[in-house]
Coordinates of C-alpha atoms in Angstrom, one line a residue:
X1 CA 0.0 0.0 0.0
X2 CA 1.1 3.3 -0.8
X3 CA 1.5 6.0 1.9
X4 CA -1.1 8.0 2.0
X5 CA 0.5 11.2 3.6
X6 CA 3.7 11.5 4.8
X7 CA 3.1 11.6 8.1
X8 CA 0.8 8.4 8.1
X9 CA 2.3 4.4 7.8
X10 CA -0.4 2.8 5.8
X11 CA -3.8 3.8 4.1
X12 CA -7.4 4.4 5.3
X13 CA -9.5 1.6 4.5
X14 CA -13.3 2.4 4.0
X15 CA -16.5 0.0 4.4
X16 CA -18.0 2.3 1.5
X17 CA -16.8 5.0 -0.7
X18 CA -18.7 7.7 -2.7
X19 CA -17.2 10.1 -5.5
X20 CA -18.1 12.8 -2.8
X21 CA -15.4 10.9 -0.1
X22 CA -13.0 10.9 -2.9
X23 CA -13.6 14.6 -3.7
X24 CA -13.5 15.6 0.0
X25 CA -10.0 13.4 0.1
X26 CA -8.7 15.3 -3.0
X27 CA -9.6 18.4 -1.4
X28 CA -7.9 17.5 1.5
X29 CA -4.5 18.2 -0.2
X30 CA -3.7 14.4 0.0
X31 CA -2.6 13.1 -3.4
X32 CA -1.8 10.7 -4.8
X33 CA -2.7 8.1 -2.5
X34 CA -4.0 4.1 -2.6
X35 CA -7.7 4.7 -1.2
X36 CA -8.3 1.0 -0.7
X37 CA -12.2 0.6 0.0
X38 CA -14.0 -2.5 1.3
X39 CA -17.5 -2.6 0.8
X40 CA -18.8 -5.9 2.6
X41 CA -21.0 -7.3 0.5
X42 CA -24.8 -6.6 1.7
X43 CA -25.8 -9.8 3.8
X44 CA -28.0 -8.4 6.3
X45 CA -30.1 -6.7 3.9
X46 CA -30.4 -9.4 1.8
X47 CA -31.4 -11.7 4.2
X48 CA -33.8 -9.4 5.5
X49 CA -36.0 -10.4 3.0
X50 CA -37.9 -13.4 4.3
X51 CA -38.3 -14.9 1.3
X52 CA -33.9 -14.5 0.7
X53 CA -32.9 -17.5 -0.9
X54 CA -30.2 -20.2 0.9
X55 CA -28.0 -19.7 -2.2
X56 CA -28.3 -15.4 -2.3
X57 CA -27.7 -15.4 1.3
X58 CA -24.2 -17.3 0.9
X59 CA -23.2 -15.5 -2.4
X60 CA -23.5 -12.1 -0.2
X61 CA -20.9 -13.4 2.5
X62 CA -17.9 -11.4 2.2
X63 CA -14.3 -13.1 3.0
X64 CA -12.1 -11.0 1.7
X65 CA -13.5 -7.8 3.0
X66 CA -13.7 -8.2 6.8
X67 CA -10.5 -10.2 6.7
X68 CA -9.0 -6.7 5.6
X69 CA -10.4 -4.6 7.9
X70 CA -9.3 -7.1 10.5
X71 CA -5.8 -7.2 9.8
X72 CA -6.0 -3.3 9.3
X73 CA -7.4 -2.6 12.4
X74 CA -4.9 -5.2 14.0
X75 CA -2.6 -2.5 12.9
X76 CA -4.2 0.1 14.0
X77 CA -0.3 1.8 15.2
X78 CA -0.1 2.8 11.3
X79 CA -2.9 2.6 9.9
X80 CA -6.4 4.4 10.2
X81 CA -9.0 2.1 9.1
X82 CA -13.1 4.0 8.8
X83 CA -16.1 1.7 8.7
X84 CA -18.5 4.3 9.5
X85 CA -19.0 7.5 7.0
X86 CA -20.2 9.3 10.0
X87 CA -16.0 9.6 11.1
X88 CA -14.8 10.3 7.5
X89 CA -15.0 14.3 8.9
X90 CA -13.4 13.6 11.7
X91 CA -10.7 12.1 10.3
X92 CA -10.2 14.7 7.3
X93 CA -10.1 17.4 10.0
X94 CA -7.2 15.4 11.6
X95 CA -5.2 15.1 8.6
X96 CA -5.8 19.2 8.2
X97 CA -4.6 20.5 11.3
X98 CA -2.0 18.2 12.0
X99 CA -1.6 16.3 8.9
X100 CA -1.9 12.7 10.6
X101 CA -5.0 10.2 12.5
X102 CA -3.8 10.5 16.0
X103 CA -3.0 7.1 17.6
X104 CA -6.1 7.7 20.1
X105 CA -8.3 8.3 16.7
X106 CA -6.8 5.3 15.5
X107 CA -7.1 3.0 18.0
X108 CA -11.2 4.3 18.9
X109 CA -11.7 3.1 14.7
X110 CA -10.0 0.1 14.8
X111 CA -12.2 -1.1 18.1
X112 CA -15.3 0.3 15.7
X113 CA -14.1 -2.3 12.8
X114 CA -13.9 -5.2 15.1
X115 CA -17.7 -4.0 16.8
X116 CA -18.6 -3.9 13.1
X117 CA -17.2 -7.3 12.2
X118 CA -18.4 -9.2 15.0
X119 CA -22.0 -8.1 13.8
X120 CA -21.5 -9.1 10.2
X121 CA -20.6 -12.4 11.3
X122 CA -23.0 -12.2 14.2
X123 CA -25.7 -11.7 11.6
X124 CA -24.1 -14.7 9.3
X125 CA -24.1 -16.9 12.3
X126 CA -27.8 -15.7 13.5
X127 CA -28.9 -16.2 9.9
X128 CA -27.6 -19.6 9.0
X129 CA -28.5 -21.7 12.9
X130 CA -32.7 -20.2 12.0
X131 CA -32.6 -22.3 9.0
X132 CA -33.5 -26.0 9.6
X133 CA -32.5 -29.2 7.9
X134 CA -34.9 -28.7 4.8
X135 CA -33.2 -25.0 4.8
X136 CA -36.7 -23.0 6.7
X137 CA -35.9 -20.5 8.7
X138 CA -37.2 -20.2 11.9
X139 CA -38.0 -17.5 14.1
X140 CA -35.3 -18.2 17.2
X141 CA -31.8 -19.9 16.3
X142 CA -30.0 -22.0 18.0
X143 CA -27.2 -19.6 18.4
X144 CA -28.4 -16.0 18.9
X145 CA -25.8 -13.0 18.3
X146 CA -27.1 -9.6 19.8
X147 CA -24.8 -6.2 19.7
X148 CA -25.9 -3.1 21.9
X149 CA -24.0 0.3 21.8
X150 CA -23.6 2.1 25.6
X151 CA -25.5 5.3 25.4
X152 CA -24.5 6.0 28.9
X153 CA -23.3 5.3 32.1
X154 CA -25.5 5.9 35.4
X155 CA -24.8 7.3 38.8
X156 CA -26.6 3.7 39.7
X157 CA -28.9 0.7 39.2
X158 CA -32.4 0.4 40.3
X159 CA -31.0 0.3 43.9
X160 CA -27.5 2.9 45.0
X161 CA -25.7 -0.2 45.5
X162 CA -26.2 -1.2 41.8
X163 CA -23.8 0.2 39.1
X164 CA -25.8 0.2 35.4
X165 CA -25.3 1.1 32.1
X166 CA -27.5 1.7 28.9
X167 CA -27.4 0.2 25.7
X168 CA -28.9 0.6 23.1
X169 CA -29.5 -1.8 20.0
X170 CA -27.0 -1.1 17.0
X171 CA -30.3 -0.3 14.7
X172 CA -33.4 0.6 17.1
X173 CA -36.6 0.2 15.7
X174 CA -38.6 3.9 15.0
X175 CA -40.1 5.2 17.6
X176 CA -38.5 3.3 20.3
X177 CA -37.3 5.1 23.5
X178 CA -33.5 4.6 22.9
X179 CA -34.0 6.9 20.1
X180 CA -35.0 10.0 23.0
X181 CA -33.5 13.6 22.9
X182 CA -33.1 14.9 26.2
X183 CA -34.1 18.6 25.8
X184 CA -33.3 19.4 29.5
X185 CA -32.8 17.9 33.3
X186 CA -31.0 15.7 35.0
X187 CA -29.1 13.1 33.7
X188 CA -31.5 10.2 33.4
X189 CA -31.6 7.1 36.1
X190 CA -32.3 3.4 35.6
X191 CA -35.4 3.6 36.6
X192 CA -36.0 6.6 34.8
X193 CA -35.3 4.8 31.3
X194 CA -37.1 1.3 32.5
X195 CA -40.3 3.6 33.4
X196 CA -40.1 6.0 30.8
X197 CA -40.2 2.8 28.0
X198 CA -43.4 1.7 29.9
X199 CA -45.2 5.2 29.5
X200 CA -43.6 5.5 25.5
X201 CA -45.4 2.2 24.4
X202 CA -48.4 2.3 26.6
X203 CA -49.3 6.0 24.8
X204 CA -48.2 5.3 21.2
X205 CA -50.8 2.7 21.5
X206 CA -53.7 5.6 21.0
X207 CA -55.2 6.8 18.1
X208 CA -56.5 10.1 19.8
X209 CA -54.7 12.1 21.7
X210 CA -53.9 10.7 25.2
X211 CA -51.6 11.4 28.4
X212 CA -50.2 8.0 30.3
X213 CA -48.9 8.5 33.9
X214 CA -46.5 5.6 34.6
X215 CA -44.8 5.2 38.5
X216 CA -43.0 2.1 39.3
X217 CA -43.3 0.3 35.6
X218 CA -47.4 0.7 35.7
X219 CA -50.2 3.0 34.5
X220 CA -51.7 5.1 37.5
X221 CA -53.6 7.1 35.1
X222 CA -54.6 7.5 31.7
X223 CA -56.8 9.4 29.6
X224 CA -57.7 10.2 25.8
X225 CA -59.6 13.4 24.9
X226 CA -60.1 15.8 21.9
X227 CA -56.5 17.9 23.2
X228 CA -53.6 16.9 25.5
X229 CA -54.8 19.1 28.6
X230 CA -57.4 17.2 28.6
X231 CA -56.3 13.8 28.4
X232 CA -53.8 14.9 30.7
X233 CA -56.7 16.2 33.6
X234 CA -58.1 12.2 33.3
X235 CA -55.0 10.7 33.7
X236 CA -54.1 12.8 36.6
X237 CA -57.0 12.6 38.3
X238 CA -56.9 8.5 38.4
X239 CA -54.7 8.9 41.1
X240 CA -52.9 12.3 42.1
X241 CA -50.9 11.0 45.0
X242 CA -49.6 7.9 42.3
X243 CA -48.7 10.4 40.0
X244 CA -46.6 12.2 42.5
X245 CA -42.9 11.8 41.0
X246 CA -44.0 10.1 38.0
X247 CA -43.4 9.8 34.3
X248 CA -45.6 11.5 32.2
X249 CA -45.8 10.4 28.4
X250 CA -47.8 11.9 25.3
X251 CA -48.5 11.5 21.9
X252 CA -48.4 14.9 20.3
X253 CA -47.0 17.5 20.2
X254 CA -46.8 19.2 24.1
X255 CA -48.0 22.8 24.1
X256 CA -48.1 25.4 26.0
X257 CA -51.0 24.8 27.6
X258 CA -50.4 21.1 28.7
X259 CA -47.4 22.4 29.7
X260 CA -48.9 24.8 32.5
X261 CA -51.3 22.6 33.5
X262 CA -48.4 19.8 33.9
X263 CA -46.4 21.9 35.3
X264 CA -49.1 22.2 39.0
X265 CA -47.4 18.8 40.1
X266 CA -44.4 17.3 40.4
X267 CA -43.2 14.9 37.5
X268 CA -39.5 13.0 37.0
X269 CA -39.9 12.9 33.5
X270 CA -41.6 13.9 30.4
X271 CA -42.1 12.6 27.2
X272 CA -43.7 13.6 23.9
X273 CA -42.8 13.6 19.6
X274 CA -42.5 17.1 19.8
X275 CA -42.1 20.0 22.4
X276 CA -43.0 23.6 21.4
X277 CA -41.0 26.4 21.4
X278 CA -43.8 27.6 24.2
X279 CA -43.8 24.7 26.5
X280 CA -39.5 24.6 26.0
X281 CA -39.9 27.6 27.6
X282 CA -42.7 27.3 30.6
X283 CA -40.6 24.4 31.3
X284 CA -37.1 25.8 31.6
X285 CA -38.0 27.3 34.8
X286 CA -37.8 23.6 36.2
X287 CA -34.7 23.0 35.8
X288 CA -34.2 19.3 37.1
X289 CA -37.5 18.4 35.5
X290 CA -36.1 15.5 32.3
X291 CA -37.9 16.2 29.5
X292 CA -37.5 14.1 26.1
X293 CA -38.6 14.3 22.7
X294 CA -38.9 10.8 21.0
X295 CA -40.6 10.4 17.3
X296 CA -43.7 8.9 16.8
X297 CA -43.5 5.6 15.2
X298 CA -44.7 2.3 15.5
X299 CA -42.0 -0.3 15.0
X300 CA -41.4 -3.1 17.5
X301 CA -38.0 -4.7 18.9
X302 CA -38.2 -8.5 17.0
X303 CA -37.3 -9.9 20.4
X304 CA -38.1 -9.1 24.3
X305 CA -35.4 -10.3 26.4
X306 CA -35.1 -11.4 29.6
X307 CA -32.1 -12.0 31.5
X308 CA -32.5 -14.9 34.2
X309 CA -30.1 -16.9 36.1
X310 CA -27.4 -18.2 33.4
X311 CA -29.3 -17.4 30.7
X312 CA -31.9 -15.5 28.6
X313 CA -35.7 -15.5 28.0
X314 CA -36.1 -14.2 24.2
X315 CA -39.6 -13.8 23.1
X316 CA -42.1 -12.1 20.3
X317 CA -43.2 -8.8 21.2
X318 CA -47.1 -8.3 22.7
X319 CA -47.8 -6.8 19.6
X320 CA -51.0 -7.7 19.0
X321 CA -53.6 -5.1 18.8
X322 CA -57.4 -6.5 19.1
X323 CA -59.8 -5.4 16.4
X324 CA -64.0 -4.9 17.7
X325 CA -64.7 -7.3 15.1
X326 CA -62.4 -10.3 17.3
X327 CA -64.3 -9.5 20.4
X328 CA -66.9 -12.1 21.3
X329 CA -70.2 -11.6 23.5
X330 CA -70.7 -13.9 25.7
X331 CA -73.8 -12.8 27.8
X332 CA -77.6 -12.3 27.0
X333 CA -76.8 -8.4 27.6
X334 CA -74.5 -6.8 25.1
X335 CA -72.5 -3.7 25.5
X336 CA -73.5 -0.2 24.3
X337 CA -71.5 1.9 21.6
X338 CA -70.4 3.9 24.5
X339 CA -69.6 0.4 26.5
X340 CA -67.7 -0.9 23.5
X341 CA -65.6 2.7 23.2
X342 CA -64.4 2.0 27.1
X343 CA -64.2 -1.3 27.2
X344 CA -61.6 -0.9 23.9
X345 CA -60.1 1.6 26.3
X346 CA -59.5 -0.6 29.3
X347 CA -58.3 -2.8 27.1
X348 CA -55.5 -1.1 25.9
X349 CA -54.6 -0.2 29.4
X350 CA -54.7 -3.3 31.1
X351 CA -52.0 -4.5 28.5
X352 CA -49.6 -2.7 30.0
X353 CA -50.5 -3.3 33.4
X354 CA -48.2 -6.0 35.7
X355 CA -50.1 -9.1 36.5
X356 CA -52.9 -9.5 37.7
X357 CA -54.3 -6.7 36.1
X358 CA -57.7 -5.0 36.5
X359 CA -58.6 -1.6 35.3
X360 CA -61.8 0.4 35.5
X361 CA -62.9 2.9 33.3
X362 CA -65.4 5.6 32.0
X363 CA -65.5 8.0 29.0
X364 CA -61.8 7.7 28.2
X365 CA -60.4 7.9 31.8
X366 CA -58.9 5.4 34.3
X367 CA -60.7 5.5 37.4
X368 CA -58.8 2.2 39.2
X369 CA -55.9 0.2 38.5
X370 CA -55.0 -3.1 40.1
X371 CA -51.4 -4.5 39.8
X372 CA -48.8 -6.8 40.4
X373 CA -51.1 -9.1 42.6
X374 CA -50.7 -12.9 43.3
X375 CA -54.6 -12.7 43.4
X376 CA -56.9 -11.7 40.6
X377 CA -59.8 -10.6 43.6
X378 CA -57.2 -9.1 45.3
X379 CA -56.0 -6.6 42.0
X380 CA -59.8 -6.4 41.7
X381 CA -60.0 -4.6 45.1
X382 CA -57.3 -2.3 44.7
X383 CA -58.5 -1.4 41.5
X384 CA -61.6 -0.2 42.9
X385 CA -59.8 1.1 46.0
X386 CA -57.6 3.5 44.5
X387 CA -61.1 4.9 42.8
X388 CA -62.4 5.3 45.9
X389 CA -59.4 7.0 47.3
X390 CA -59.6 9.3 44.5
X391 CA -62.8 9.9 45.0
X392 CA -64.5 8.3 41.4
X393 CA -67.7 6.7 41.3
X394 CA -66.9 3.4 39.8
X395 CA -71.0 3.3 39.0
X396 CA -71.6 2.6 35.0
X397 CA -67.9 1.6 34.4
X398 CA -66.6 -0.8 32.1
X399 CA -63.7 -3.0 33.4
X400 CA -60.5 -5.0 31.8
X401 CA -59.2 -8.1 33.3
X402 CA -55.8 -9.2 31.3
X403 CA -56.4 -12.6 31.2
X404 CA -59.5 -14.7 32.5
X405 CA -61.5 -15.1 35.9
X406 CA -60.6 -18.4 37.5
X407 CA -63.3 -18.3 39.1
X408 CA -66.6 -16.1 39.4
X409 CA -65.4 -14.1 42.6
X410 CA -62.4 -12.1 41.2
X411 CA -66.4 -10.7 38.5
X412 CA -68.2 -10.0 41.3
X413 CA -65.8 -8.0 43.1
X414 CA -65.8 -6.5 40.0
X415 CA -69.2 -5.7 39.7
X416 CA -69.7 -5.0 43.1
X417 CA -67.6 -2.0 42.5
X418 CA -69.8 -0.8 40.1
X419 CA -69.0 -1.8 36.6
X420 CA -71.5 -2.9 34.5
X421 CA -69.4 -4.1 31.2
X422 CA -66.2 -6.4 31.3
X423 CA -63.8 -7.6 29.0
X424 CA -61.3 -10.2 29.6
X425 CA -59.7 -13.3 27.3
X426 CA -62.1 -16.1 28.2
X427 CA -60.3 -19.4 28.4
X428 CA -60.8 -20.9 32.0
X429 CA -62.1 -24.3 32.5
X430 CA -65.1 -22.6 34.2
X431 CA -66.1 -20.1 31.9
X432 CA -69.7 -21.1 32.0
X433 CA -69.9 -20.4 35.7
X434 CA -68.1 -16.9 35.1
X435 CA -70.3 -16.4 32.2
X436 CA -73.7 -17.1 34.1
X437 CA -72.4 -14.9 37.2
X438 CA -72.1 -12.3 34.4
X439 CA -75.7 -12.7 33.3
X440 CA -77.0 -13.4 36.9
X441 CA -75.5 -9.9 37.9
X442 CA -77.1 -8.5 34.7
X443 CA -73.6 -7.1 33.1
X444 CA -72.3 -7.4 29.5
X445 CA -68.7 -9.5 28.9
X446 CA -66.6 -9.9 25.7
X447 CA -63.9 -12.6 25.7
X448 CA -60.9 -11.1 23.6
X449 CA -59.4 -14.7 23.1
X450 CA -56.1 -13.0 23.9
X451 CA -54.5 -12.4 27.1
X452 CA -51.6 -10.2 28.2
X453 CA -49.4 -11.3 31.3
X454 CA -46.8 -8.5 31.9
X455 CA -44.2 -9.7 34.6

């Protein structure tokens, strides 16, 4: 290899080049020089085609390719080796001032080629153990390769005497949390993050425009109106001394006005697609207020993981979203088109409740929530509970159980709080007695079919 500037043993090696990188090379004052430029052949996005051929997938393995930036990178001491366009700048601003790569800008590319490597061949290797013997790919291989890029350190885990860290995946889906601006605040804590992630998917789950109070991992309010302040004022009033300290996510844009009335109690966090110029500034007076912008998309993670003793629980996402036409009346009585609206509602909720789940509602608005119990009557209490410490008639409500009634107690505590609608997954072996407890206490029930533990 030629030298490519006096100053510099070796070349710069690039994953892709563009008559624009050339140009801005040539501009650079550094001629003539041997630009040698890998461009791994595409195997990730041609597998990413599920119908990619066995034969396409293994003509796009590159050998050659990563076995250079390898050996470049190896010698990192004289050579600068770029993988990512994003550091061709960099780099050229180097060779300006100074007329060399530095050893430390050296060194942080060639750790960047190996990171880059291992998921080329992590992606081969993922590829290749999905497919069985009569070559079908299948949705979780036998060897799984996952690569996550640290965002940041933290002060501490969920607990002071926990250290943490947080990654995030080398191409998030759109939409997901990882992909946050922090307009202002404190640095952001574990829990923060875990909570904030809750709040993000529970309210990009709306249509209309809605406000989700999360504390500790679970909805304590929710609400969906015709404007944010709105929404906001239904959430909120679920359960004000909950949503003391908690973290508040919406799904449009936060103005001005949602930001004043938010701004009457005290939240860790605050989350929308956009935040006006207006709201920026209402809420630049509360300084150690965190307050994120995320986009507004829908795309899942393909896997939730969960770490356990030794190993790793990988699973689909609880993507499913229930359509009106799915649902299934079970009783002589079926719900109103008002019914229907809040029992769609609840639904939604209770999704992304912890198990046991129960949530009342009425005209868009939480009014209980039940969590986390061992005991489906004992989540049904709480639920209506925490209405009645909030001061909400749970009279006419609709309620959502997220999965079914093992027996016909955890419905009549249910109804004895006041609901006269319930939807839940159906599915027990004593679904007739639930079902006839249902039309003995003169309510409507839907079975969904579905159910969604959250642990």
């Amino acid at each position: 290899m030629k030298t490519l500037h006096p100053k510099i043993h070796g070349g710069i090696l690039a994953r892709r080049d563009t008559p624009a990188h050339m140009a801005a090379i040539r501009d650079a004052g550094i001629a003539p020089i041997d630009l040698i430029v890998v461009n791994l052949y595409p195997f990730q996005a041609t597998v990413a085609d599920p119908d990619c051929r066995l034969e396409d997938a293994i003509e796009n393995i590159d050998i050659g390719g990563p076995t250079m930036l390898r050996a470049a990178a190896k010698n990192h001491s004289g050579v600068a080796v770029v993988v990512d366009p994003a550091d061709y700048a960099n780099v050229l601003q180097e060779l300006r001032a100074t007329g060399e790569v530095s050893g430390a800008t050296r060194f942080a590319l060639a750790k960047k080629v190996f990171a880059h490597t291992a998921a080329y061949d992590g992606a081969i290797a993922n590829y290749l153990f999905a497919l069985d013997a009569q070559h079908k790919r299948q949705p979780y291989p036998d060897v799984l390769n996952l690569q996550f890029r640290k965002l940041q350190d933290m002060r501490y885990g969920e607990n002071p005497h926990q250290s943490a860290a947080f990654y995030r995946d080398d191409r998030p889906p759109e939409g997901s949390l990882a992909n946050y601006r922090q307009l202002q605040g404190k640095e952001l804590s574990y829990n923060n993050i875990a909570d904030a992630d809750a709040a993000w998917e529970c309210v990009k789950s709306f249509p209309e425009p809605a406000c989700v109070i999360i504390k500790h991992a679970n909805p304590c309010g929710v609400g969906v109106a015709d404007g944010l302040p709105a929404a906001y004022e239904k959430a909120f009033k679920t359960d004000p001394v909950s949503a003391f300290g908690g973290i508040l996510a919406f799904n449009r844009a936060l103005d001005r006005a949602t930001a004043e009335a938010v701004g009457r109690q005290f939240a860790e966090v605050i989350i929308a697609p956009r935040v006006e110029r207006e709201a920026r500034e209402f809420f630049a007076t509360k300084q150690n207020l965190r307050v994120l912008e995320v986009p507004l998309a829908h795309d899942v993670n393909p896997f939730d993981c969960k770490r356990v003793g030794g190993g790793l629980l990988v699973q689909s996402p609880d993507a499913h979203v229930i359509e009106r036409t799915a649902l299934r009346v079970v009783t002589r009585k079926a719900p109103t088109e008002a019914q229907w609206a809040d029992l769609m509602f609840a639904w939604r909720v209770a999704k992304f409740v912890k198990s046991n789940a129960i949530v009342f509602c009425r005209n868009g608005m939480t009014l209980g929530v039940g969590a986390g119990q061992m005991s489906r009557v004992d989540s049904a209490r709480i639920a209506a509970s925490k209405a009645k410490n909030a001061n909400l008639s749970l009279e006419g409500s609709c309620a959502a159980s997220d999965a079914f009634f093992p027996f016909r107690d955890g419905l009549d505590v249910v109804v004895d709080g006041g609901a006269i609608a319930v939807i839940q997954p159906g599915g027990s072996v004593r679904d007739d007695e639930v079902i006839a407890a249902a039309d003995e206490r003169g309510i409507a029930m839907v079975f969904t079919g579905v159910r969604h533990f959250r642990h």
